[in-house]
Coordinates of C-alpha atoms in Angstrom, one line a residue:
M635 CA -12.3 0.4 15.0
L636 CA -15.7 1.1 16.1
L637 CA -16.9 -2.5 14.9
K638 CA -15.4 -5.7 16.4
K639 CA -18.6 -8.8 16.3
L640 CA -18.9 -9.9 13.2
Q641 CA -22.8 -10.4 11.9
L642 CA -23.6 -11.9 8.2
K643 CA -27.1 -11.4 7.3
T644 CA -28.5 -10.7 4.2
I645 CA -26.6 -7.3 3.8
D646 CA -24.1 -7.6 6.7
Y647 CA -21.7 -9.1 4.0
K648 CA -20.9 -5.7 3.1
L649 CA -20.3 -4.9 6.2
V650 CA -17.2 -7.3 6.7
L651 CA -16.0 -5.8 3.8
T652 CA -16.1 -2.4 5.0
M653 CA -14.5 -3.2 8.3
C654 CA -11.6 -4.8 6.2
F655 CA -11.3 -1.6 4.6
L656 CA -11.1 0.6 7.7
F657 CA -8.1 -1.6 8.5
F658 CA -6.2 -0.2 5.1
F659 CA -7.5 3.4 5.5
N660 CA -6.1 5.4 8.2
S661 CA -7.5 8.8 7.3
I662 CA -5.4 12.3 7.6
I663 CA -7.0 13.1 11.1
S664 CA -4.2 13.3 13.5
A665 CA -0.5 14.9 13.2
Q666 CA 2.7 12.4 14.0
E667 CA 4.1 13.8 17.6
V668 CA 7.1 12.1 19.0
I669 CA 7.1 12.8 23.0
K670 CA 8.6 15.5 24.5
D671 CA 7.9 17.6 27.8
A672 CA 5.0 19.3 26.9
V673 CA 3.0 21.7 28.8
A674 CA -1.1 21.9 28.3
E675 CA -1.9 25.6 27.7
K676 CA -3.4 28.0 30.0
P677 CA -7.4 28.3 29.8
V678 CA -7.5 31.5 27.4
E679 CA -10.9 33.5 28.1
K680 CA -13.3 33.6 25.4
P681 CA -15.0 37.1 25.1
S682 CA -18.2 36.2 27.0
G683 CA -16.0 35.4 29.8
Q684 CA -15.7 31.6 29.4
K685 CA -12.7 29.6 29.4
Q686 CA -11.3 27.8 26.2
K687 CA -11.2 24.0 26.9
V688 CA -7.6 23.2 27.7
D689 CA -5.6 21.5 24.1
G690 CA -3.6 18.9 26.4
I691 CA -2.2 15.0 25.7
I692 CA -5.0 12.9 26.6
A693 CA -3.3 9.7 25.6
T694 CA 0.1 8.0 24.6
V695 CA 1.1 4.6 22.6
G696 CA 4.6 4.3 22.7
D697 CA 6.3 6.9 20.9
Y698 CA 3.0 9.0 20.1
I699 CA 0.9 11.0 21.3
V700 CA -3.0 11.9 21.1
L701 CA -4.3 15.6 21.7
D702 CA -7.4 16.2 22.9
S703 CA -7.9 18.3 19.5
D704 CA -6.9 15.5 17.4
I705 CA -10.7 14.1 18.3
D706 CA -12.5 17.4 16.9
K707 CA -10.1 17.3 13.8
G708 CA -11.3 13.6 13.6
F709 CA -15.0 14.7 13.4
L710 CA -14.3 17.6 11.6
E711 CA -12.5 15.4 8.7
I712 CA -15.5 12.7 8.7
T713 CA -18.0 15.7 7.9
A714 CA -16.0 17.5 5.0
Q715 CA -15.8 14.1 3.7
G716 CA -19.6 14.0 3.6
G717 CA -19.8 11.5 6.7
S718 CA -22.2 11.6 9.2
I719 CA -20.5 11.7 13.2
K720 CA -24.4 11.3 14.7
D721 CA -23.3 7.9 16.5
I722 CA -19.3 8.4 16.8
T723 CA -18.6 9.2 20.8
R724 CA -15.2 11.0 21.5
C725 CA -14.4 7.7 23.2
Q726 CA -15.1 5.5 19.7
M727 CA -12.8 8.1 18.1
L728 CA -10.3 8.0 20.2
G729 CA -10.1 4.3 20.3
K730 CA -9.7 4.5 16.3
L731 CA -6.5 7.2 17.2
L732 CA -5.1 4.8 19.2
E733 CA -5.4 1.9 16.6
D734 CA -3.5 4.4 14.4
K735 CA -0.5 5.3 16.8
L736 CA -0.1 1.9 17.8
Y737 CA -0.1 0.3 13.9
A738 CA 2.4 3.4 13.3
H739 CA 4.7 3.0 16.7
Q740 CA 5.0 -1.1 16.0
A741 CA 6.1 -0.2 12.4
I742 CA 8.9 1.6 13.4
Q743 CA 9.8 -1.6 16.0
D744 CA 9.6 -3.8 13.0
S745 CA 12.0 -1.2 10.8
I746 CA 9.2 -0.6 8.4
V747 CA 10.6 2.6 6.2
V748 CA 8.6 5.4 4.6
S749 CA 11.2 7.8 2.8
D750 CA 11.2 11.1 2.4
A751 CA 10.4 10.9 -1.4
E752 CA 7.2 8.7 -0.9
V753 CA 6.1 11.4 1.7
R754 CA 6.8 13.9 -1.0
S755 CA 5.1 12.3 -2.9
M756 CA 1.9 11.5 -1.1
M757 CA 2.0 15.5 -0.4
D758 CA 2.0 16.7 -4.0
E759 CA -0.8 14.4 -4.5
R760 CA -3.0 15.2 -2.0
L761 CA -2.0 19.0 -2.2
N762 CA -3.2 19.0 -5.8
Y763 CA -6.6 17.2 -4.7
M764 CA -7.2 19.8 -2.0
T765 CA -6.7 22.6 -4.2
Q766 CA -8.8 21.7 -6.7
Q767 CA -11.6 21.0 -4.4
V768 CA -11.5 24.5 -2.6
G769 CA -9.5 26.8 -5.7
D770 CA -6.6 27.9 -3.2
I771 CA -4.0 26.6 -1.3
N772 CA -4.2 29.1 1.3
K773 CA -7.6 28.2 1.8
V774 CA -6.2 24.5 2.8
V775 CA -3.6 26.7 4.9
A776 CA -6.6 28.3 6.9
Y777 CA -8.8 25.8 7.5
Y778 CA -5.9 23.7 9.0
K779 CA -5.3 26.6 11.2
K780 CA -1.5 27.0 10.0
N781 CA -0.1 30.5 9.6
S782 CA 2.0 29.4 6.5
V783 CA 2.2 26.9 3.5
E784 CA 5.5 26.0 4.7
E785 CA 4.4 25.6 8.2
F786 CA 1.4 23.7 6.9
K787 CA 3.6 21.3 4.5
T788 CA 5.7 20.2 7.8
Y789 CA 2.6 20.0 9.9
F790 CA 0.8 17.4 7.2
A791 CA 4.1 15.9 6.4
D792 CA 3.9 14.4 9.6
I793 CA 0.4 13.1 9.3
L794 CA 1.2 11.7 5.7
K795 CA 4.3 9.9 7.0
E796 CA 2.3 8.3 10.2
Q797 CA -0.4 7.3 7.8
K798 CA 2.1 5.3 5.4
L799 CA 3.5 3.7 8.2
A800 CA -0.2 2.5 9.6
Q801 CA -0.9 1.2 6.2
E802 CA 2.4 -0.7 5.6
M803 CA 1.8 -2.2 9.3
T804 CA -1.6 -3.1 8.4
K805 CA -0.7 -4.7 5.0
K806 CA 2.2 -6.6 6.5
I807 CA -0.3 -8.2 9.2
V808 CA -3.0 -8.7 6.6
D809 CA -0.6 -9.9 3.9
A810 CA 0.7 -12.8 6.2
V811 CA -2.7 -14.0 6.4
E812 CA -4.0 -16.9 4.5
I813 CA -7.3 -19.9 4.2
T814 CA -7.6 -23.0 3.3
P815 CA -10.5 -24.8 1.6
E816 CA -11.5 -26.5 4.7
E817 CA -11.3 -23.2 6.8
V818 CA -13.9 -21.9 4.3
R819 CA -15.8 -24.6 4.1
N820 CA -16.3 -24.5 7.9
F821 CA -17.0 -20.7 8.1
F822 CA -19.8 -21.4 5.8
K823 CA -21.1 -24.5 7.7
K824 CA -21.4 -22.1 11.2
I825 CA -23.5 -19.7 9.8
P826 CA -27.3 -20.4 10.3
K827 CA -29.2 -21.0 7.3
D828 CA -31.8 -18.1 8.4
E829 CA -28.7 -15.9 8.1
L830 CA -26.8 -16.7 5.0
P831 CA -26.2 -13.9 3.1
T832 CA -27.9 -13.4 0.0
F833 CA -26.6 -12.6 -3.1
G834 CA -27.8 -9.7 -6.2
A835 CA -28.4 -10.3 -9.6
E836 CA -25.7 -10.8 -11.6
M837 CA -23.9 -11.5 -15.3
E838 CA -20.9 -12.1 -16.8
V839 CA -19.5 -10.5 -19.7
A840 CA -17.3 -10.7 -22.7
Q841 CA -16.3 -8.1 -25.0
I842 CA -13.8 -8.2 -28.3
V843 CA -11.7 -4.5 -28.5
V844 CA -10.6 -3.4 -31.9
E845 CA -7.6 -0.8 -31.4
P846 CA -7.2 2.0 -34.2
K847 CA -4.0 1.6 -36.0
V848 CA -1.3 4.1 -35.4
S849 CA 0.5 5.4 -38.4
K850 CA 4.5 5.3 -38.5
E851 CA 4.5 9.1 -38.9
D852 CA 2.2 9.5 -36.0
E853 CA 4.8 7.3 -33.9
Q854 CA 7.6 9.0 -35.1
K855 CA 6.5 12.7 -33.8
V856 CA 6.0 11.6 -30.5
I857 CA 9.6 9.9 -30.6
D858 CA 11.0 13.0 -31.7
R859 CA 8.8 14.8 -29.1
L860 CA 10.5 12.9 -26.1
N861 CA 13.9 12.9 -27.4
A862 CA 13.6 16.9 -27.4
I863 CA 12.5 16.6 -24.1
R864 CA 15.1 14.0 -22.8
K865 CA 17.6 16.5 -24.8
D866 CA 16.7 19.5 -22.9
V867 CA 16.9 17.1 -19.1
L868 CA 20.3 16.0 -20.1
E869 CA 20.9 20.0 -20.1
G870 CA 19.3 20.7 -17.0
S871 CA 15.9 21.5 -17.3
S872 CA 13.9 19.4 -14.3
F873 CA 12.3 16.3 -15.2
A874 CA 9.3 16.4 -12.9
T875 CA 8.5 19.6 -15.0
K876 CA 8.4 18.0 -17.9
A877 CA 6.3 15.3 -16.0
V878 CA 3.6 17.5 -14.9
L879 CA 3.7 19.5 -18.0
Y880 CA 3.6 16.8 -20.7
S881 CA 3.0 13.5 -19.3
Q882 CA -0.3 11.8 -20.3
D883 CA 0.0 9.2 -17.2
P884 CA -3.0 10.6 -15.0
G885 CA -1.4 8.5 -12.2
S886 CA 1.9 10.0 -11.9
S887 CA 1.8 13.3 -13.7
P888 CA 0.9 15.4 -10.8
N889 CA 3.6 14.3 -8.7
G890 CA 6.3 15.1 -11.3
G891 CA 6.2 11.2 -12.9
F892 CA 7.2 9.7 -10.1
Y893 CA 6.9 5.9 -9.2
K894 CA 8.5 3.7 -6.9
M895 CA 8.1 0.1 -7.6
T896 CA 10.3 -3.3 -7.4
R897 CA 10.4 -6.5 -9.9
K898 CA 7.0 -7.6 -8.4
T899 CA 5.4 -4.0 -8.7
P900 CA 2.9 -4.9 -11.6
F901 CA 4.1 -2.8 -13.9
V902 CA 4.2 -3.9 -17.8
K903 CA 7.2 -5.9 -18.4
E904 CA 8.7 -3.5 -21.1
F905 CA 8.5 -0.7 -18.7
K906 CA 10.1 -2.7 -15.8
D907 CA 12.6 -4.0 -17.9
V908 CA 13.9 -0.3 -19.0
A909 CA 13.5 1.0 -15.5
F910 CA 16.3 -1.5 -13.8
S911 CA 18.8 -1.5 -16.3
L912 CA 19.1 2.2 -16.0
G913 CA 21.2 3.5 -13.1
E914 CA 20.8 6.7 -10.7
G915 CA 20.6 9.5 -13.0
E916 CA 20.6 8.2 -16.3
V917 CA 17.7 9.2 -18.7
S918 CA 16.4 6.1 -21.1
E919 CA 15.7 6.5 -24.8
P920 CA 12.3 6.6 -25.9
F921 CA 10.5 3.2 -25.5
K922 CA 7.1 1.5 -26.4
T923 CA 4.4 0.0 -24.3
T924 CA 0.7 -0.9 -24.7
F925 CA 0.0 2.9 -23.1
G926 CA 2.4 4.8 -25.8
Y927 CA 5.7 5.8 -25.6
H928 CA 7.7 6.7 -22.4
I929 CA 10.9 7.9 -21.5
I930 CA 12.0 7.0 -17.8
M931 CA 14.6 9.0 -15.0
V932 CA 15.8 6.9 -12.3
E933 CA 16.9 9.1 -9.1
K934 CA 17.2 6.4 -6.8
I935 CA 18.6 2.3 -6.2
K936 CA 17.8 0.9 -2.7
G937 CA 18.5 -2.5 -3.2
Q938 CA 15.6 -3.8 -5.2
E939 CA 13.7 -0.8 -5.0
V940 CA 14.0 1.9 -7.9
E941 CA 12.5 5.6 -7.6
L942 CA 11.8 7.1 -10.6
R943 CA 9.8 9.5 -12.9
H944 CA 8.7 8.6 -16.6
I945 CA 6.9 10.7 -19.1
L946 CA 4.4 9.3 -21.1
I947 CA 3.3 10.4 -24.3
A948 CA 0.7 8.3 -26.8
P949 CA 0.6 9.2 -30.2
T950 CA -2.4 10.8 -32.1
V951 CA -5.3 8.2 -33.2
S952 CA -6.2 9.8 -36.8
E953 CA -9.9 10.1 -38.0
T954 CA -9.0 7.4 -40.9
A955 CA -7.7 5.1 -38.3
L956 CA -10.8 5.2 -36.4
K957 CA -12.8 4.7 -39.4
D958 CA -10.3 1.8 -40.4
A959 CA -10.9 0.3 -36.7
K960 CA -14.8 0.4 -36.9
E961 CA -15.2 -1.1 -40.1
R962 CA -12.7 -3.7 -39.1
I963 CA -15.2 -4.6 -36.1
T964 CA -18.1 -4.5 -37.9
N965 CA -17.2 -7.3 -40.0
I966 CA -16.2 -9.2 -36.8
R967 CA -19.7 -8.8 -35.4
N968 CA -21.2 -9.6 -39.0
K969 CA -19.4 -13.2 -38.9
I970 CA -20.9 -13.4 -35.2
V971 CA -24.2 -12.3 -35.8
N972 CA -24.4 -14.9 -39.2
K973 CA -23.3 -17.8 -36.9
E974 CA -19.6 -18.3 -38.9
I975 CA -18.0 -17.9 -35.4
A976 CA -18.2 -18.1 -32.1
F977 CA -18.0 -14.6 -30.1
A978 CA -15.6 -16.5 -27.7
E979 CA -13.7 -17.8 -30.8
A980 CA -14.0 -14.6 -32.3
A981 CA -11.9 -12.9 -29.5
R982 CA -9.3 -15.3 -29.2
T983 CA -8.6 -14.7 -32.6
E984 CA -9.3 -11.3 -33.3
S985 CA -9.7 -8.8 -30.5
D986 CA -6.4 -6.6 -29.5
E987 CA -6.9 -6.8 -25.6
K988 CA -4.1 -9.2 -24.3
E989 CA -5.7 -9.1 -21.2
T990 CA -9.4 -10.9 -22.0
R991 CA -8.2 -12.5 -25.5
A992 CA -6.9 -15.8 -24.1
N993 CA -10.2 -16.6 -22.1
G994 CA -12.4 -15.9 -25.0
G995 CA -13.1 -12.1 -23.9
T996 CA -14.6 -12.6 -20.5
L997 CA -14.3 -9.8 -18.0
V998 CA -12.6 -10.0 -14.9
N999 CA -14.5 -8.1 -12.2
P1000 CA -11.5 -5.9 -10.6
N1001 CA -13.2 -5.3 -7.4
T1002 CA -13.4 -9.4 -6.8
Q1003 CA -11.1 -11.2 -9.1
D1004 CA -14.0 -13.4 -10.2
T1005 CA -15.9 -13.3 -13.5
R1006 CA -19.1 -12.2 -12.1
F1007 CA -20.5 -8.3 -11.9
E1008 CA -23.2 -8.0 -9.3
L1009 CA -25.6 -5.6 -11.3
T1010 CA -26.0 -3.2 -8.2
K1011 CA -22.3 -2.6 -8.0
M1012 CA -21.4 -2.7 -11.5
D1013 CA -19.5 0.1 -13.4
P1014 CA -22.3 2.7 -14.6
T1015 CA -20.8 2.8 -17.8
L1016 CA -20.3 -0.9 -18.6
Y1017 CA -23.9 -1.2 -16.8
S1018 CA -25.3 0.8 -19.7
Q1019 CA -23.8 -1.0 -22.3
V1020 CA -24.5 -4.4 -21.1
S1021 CA -28.0 -3.8 -19.4
N1022 CA -30.5 -3.9 -22.5
L1023 CA -28.6 -6.9 -24.1
K1024 CA -30.4 -10.0 -24.5
D1025 CA -28.9 -13.1 -23.9
D1026 CA -26.3 -13.9 -26.6
E1027 CA -26.7 -10.6 -28.5
V1028 CA -24.0 -8.8 -29.7
S1029 CA -23.9 -4.9 -29.2
Q1030 CA -23.0 -2.8 -32.1
P1031 CA -19.8 -1.2 -32.3
L1032 CA -19.0 0.7 -29.1
L1033 CA -16.1 4.0 -29.2
N1034 CA -14.2 3.7 -25.9
T1035 CA -12.1 6.1 -24.3
D1036 CA -10.5 5.3 -21.6
D1037 CA -9.0 7.3 -18.6
K1038 CA -5.7 8.1 -20.6
G1039 CA -7.4 9.1 -23.7
K1040 CA -7.0 6.1 -25.7
K1041 CA -9.8 5.3 -28.3
T1042 CA -11.0 1.5 -28.9
Y1043 CA -13.6 0.2 -30.6
K1044 CA -15.6 -3.0 -28.4
L1045 CA -18.1 -5.3 -28.8
I1046 CA -19.8 -6.7 -25.8
T1047 CA -22.2 -9.7 -25.3
V1048 CA -23.6 -11.3 -21.9
T1049 CA -22.4 -14.9 -21.2
N1050 CA -24.2 -15.5 -18.3
R1051 CA -26.7 -14.1 -16.0
I1052 CA -27.3 -15.6 -12.3
D1053 CA -30.6 -14.4 -10.4
G1054 CA -30.4 -12.7 -6.7
H1055 CA -30.3 -15.7 -4.5
T1056 CA -29.5 -16.7 -1.3
A1057 CA -25.7 -18.1 -0.7
D1058 CA -24.8 -21.4 -2.1
Y1059 CA -21.0 -23.3 -1.1
A1060 CA -20.8 -24.7 -5.1
K1061 CA -22.1 -21.7 -7.0
D1062 CA -20.7 -18.8 -4.7
Y1063 CA -17.5 -20.4 -3.0
T1064 CA -15.2 -17.4 -4.3
K1065 CA -17.3 -15.0 -2.6
I1066 CA -17.8 -17.3 0.7
K1067 CA -13.8 -17.5 0.4
E1068 CA -13.7 -13.9 0.5
L1069 CA -15.6 -13.5 3.5
A1070 CA -14.2 -16.3 5.2
L1071 CA -10.8 -14.8 4.4
K1072 CA -12.2 -11.0 6.3
E1073 CA -13.5 -12.8 9.1
K1074 CA -9.8 -14.7 9.8
Q1075 CA -8.0 -10.9 9.0
I1076 CA -10.2 -9.4 11.4
T1077 CA -9.7 -12.1 14.3
T1078 CA -5.9 -11.8 13.2
I1079 CA -6.0 -8.0 14.0
S1080 CA -7.9 -8.2 17.3
K1081 CA -5.3 -11.1 18.4
W1082 CA -2.6 -8.9 16.8
F1083 CA -3.4 -5.5 18.7
D1084 CA -4.5 -8.0 22.3
T1085 CA -0.8 -8.7 21.7
K1086 CA 0.4 -5.1 21.4
I1087 CA -1.1 -3.7 23.7
K1088 CA 0.5 -5.6 26.5
D1089 CA 4.0 -4.9 25.5
T1090 CA 3.6 -1.8 24.8
Y1091 CA 3.9 1.8 26.9
I1092 CA 0.2 3.3 26.6
K1093 CA -1.3 5.7 29.2
I1094 CA -4.8 7.2 29.1
I1095 CA -5.9 10.3 31.0
G1096 CA -8.6 12.3 32.5
E1097 CA -12.6 11.6 31.8
Y1098 CA -11.1 9.0 28.9
R1099 CA -10.4 6.1 31.4
D1100 CA -13.9 5.6 31.7
C1101 CA -14.1 4.8 27.8
N1102 CA -15.4 1.8 26.9
F1103 CA -13.1 0.7 24.7
V1104 CA -13.2 -2.4 22.2
Y1105 CA -9.7 -3.2 23.1
N1106 CA -7.9 -3.1 26.0
W1107 CA -6.3 0.1 26.0
L1108 CA -6.5 0.6 29.9
K1109 CA -4.7 -2.8 30.6
K1110 CA -7.5 -3.6 33.2

């Protein structure tokens, strides 16, 4: 962690969120290495006659080590992702690496388990992304200076496992932090008036969604196709390969349709009901959810946790169905414009979107779980749809295609506008609560580090003992 002191000025509210995000995000900048008898390499002569710097162990945290080259890899990763390393010192980078190692080490002490299946899933996802970026897996292998794809995968699996352990440990710490209304009030009171955060202009938005009706014939085509895939799998074909080739779920198809879930995982009820009704190795019959039709194969059951693969295929929407949907939503708009029905009431009685229908079509900001959208942070597509709307004006029917290719028509209206302003406890309670919670999480993390550093074997050697770390890694 490169920053510790919390400052709340006009824009520094973003800093709090960024710091919290850093706790959750452990970048892939160093490999997991269990301590063993290690001898530093002898200096290698460069053509110029200069000696190459020895890549030895510079720190130990529990069962993990940090190499001097890990710091260089950290800088390379930041640069590769378009970040600036101008103001980051080697001591600060080492401090971040030490934090990652302590998280991972303590995760093991707390019996947090990361399965091989999880690592494989993460590996497939990351390799697919990397390959898409550079066009060839061998370029990725060369970038990491490995001799083969298999050597790279072994190396990378250790990185991913350590990253996942650190993430789970961080989540365990932060998820346990709760905040009371009294703590929120005290947090707000202690901010000097001239340092109160300011919030940009915001708006609240509502929508009505009409889904084109899929014909029975088109639905049956999808069911028949999934049954054919299921038959192939039962006869020995690879479910994972079929998922890569045919599944329309962008979140899992690159990983062979893999998901790991419990009863609490936020999947739709129909999906969970089928998943938890199957035994290991079973393949479900095709079943329907709001996303389309699925088949599931359960790979492993571990207590309350299920590891599975699934294939999603959505029926094709015909041009006739699209035309009918547009006509229906146009009629709804005409009734609203002619004052025959209020927008909120039309949403409750006519909208096909379950998530917003009950509350009159009001959208919830996915980033804040509030109904307000700050204009400067609004999704560009949504902003383009509402930016020119006047108060209570209803948009023309808009054809929307989501990331799964599903087409719907919708109407949008702006229900409330909030000008940019200095934080007000009553008006901005949700945002202030979020800031107060972030501060408490940061404080909790700091106390956790102070405690665990005292109880963990930590050793830093060489020039890095002169570093001025945020935490007491040197146990002075």
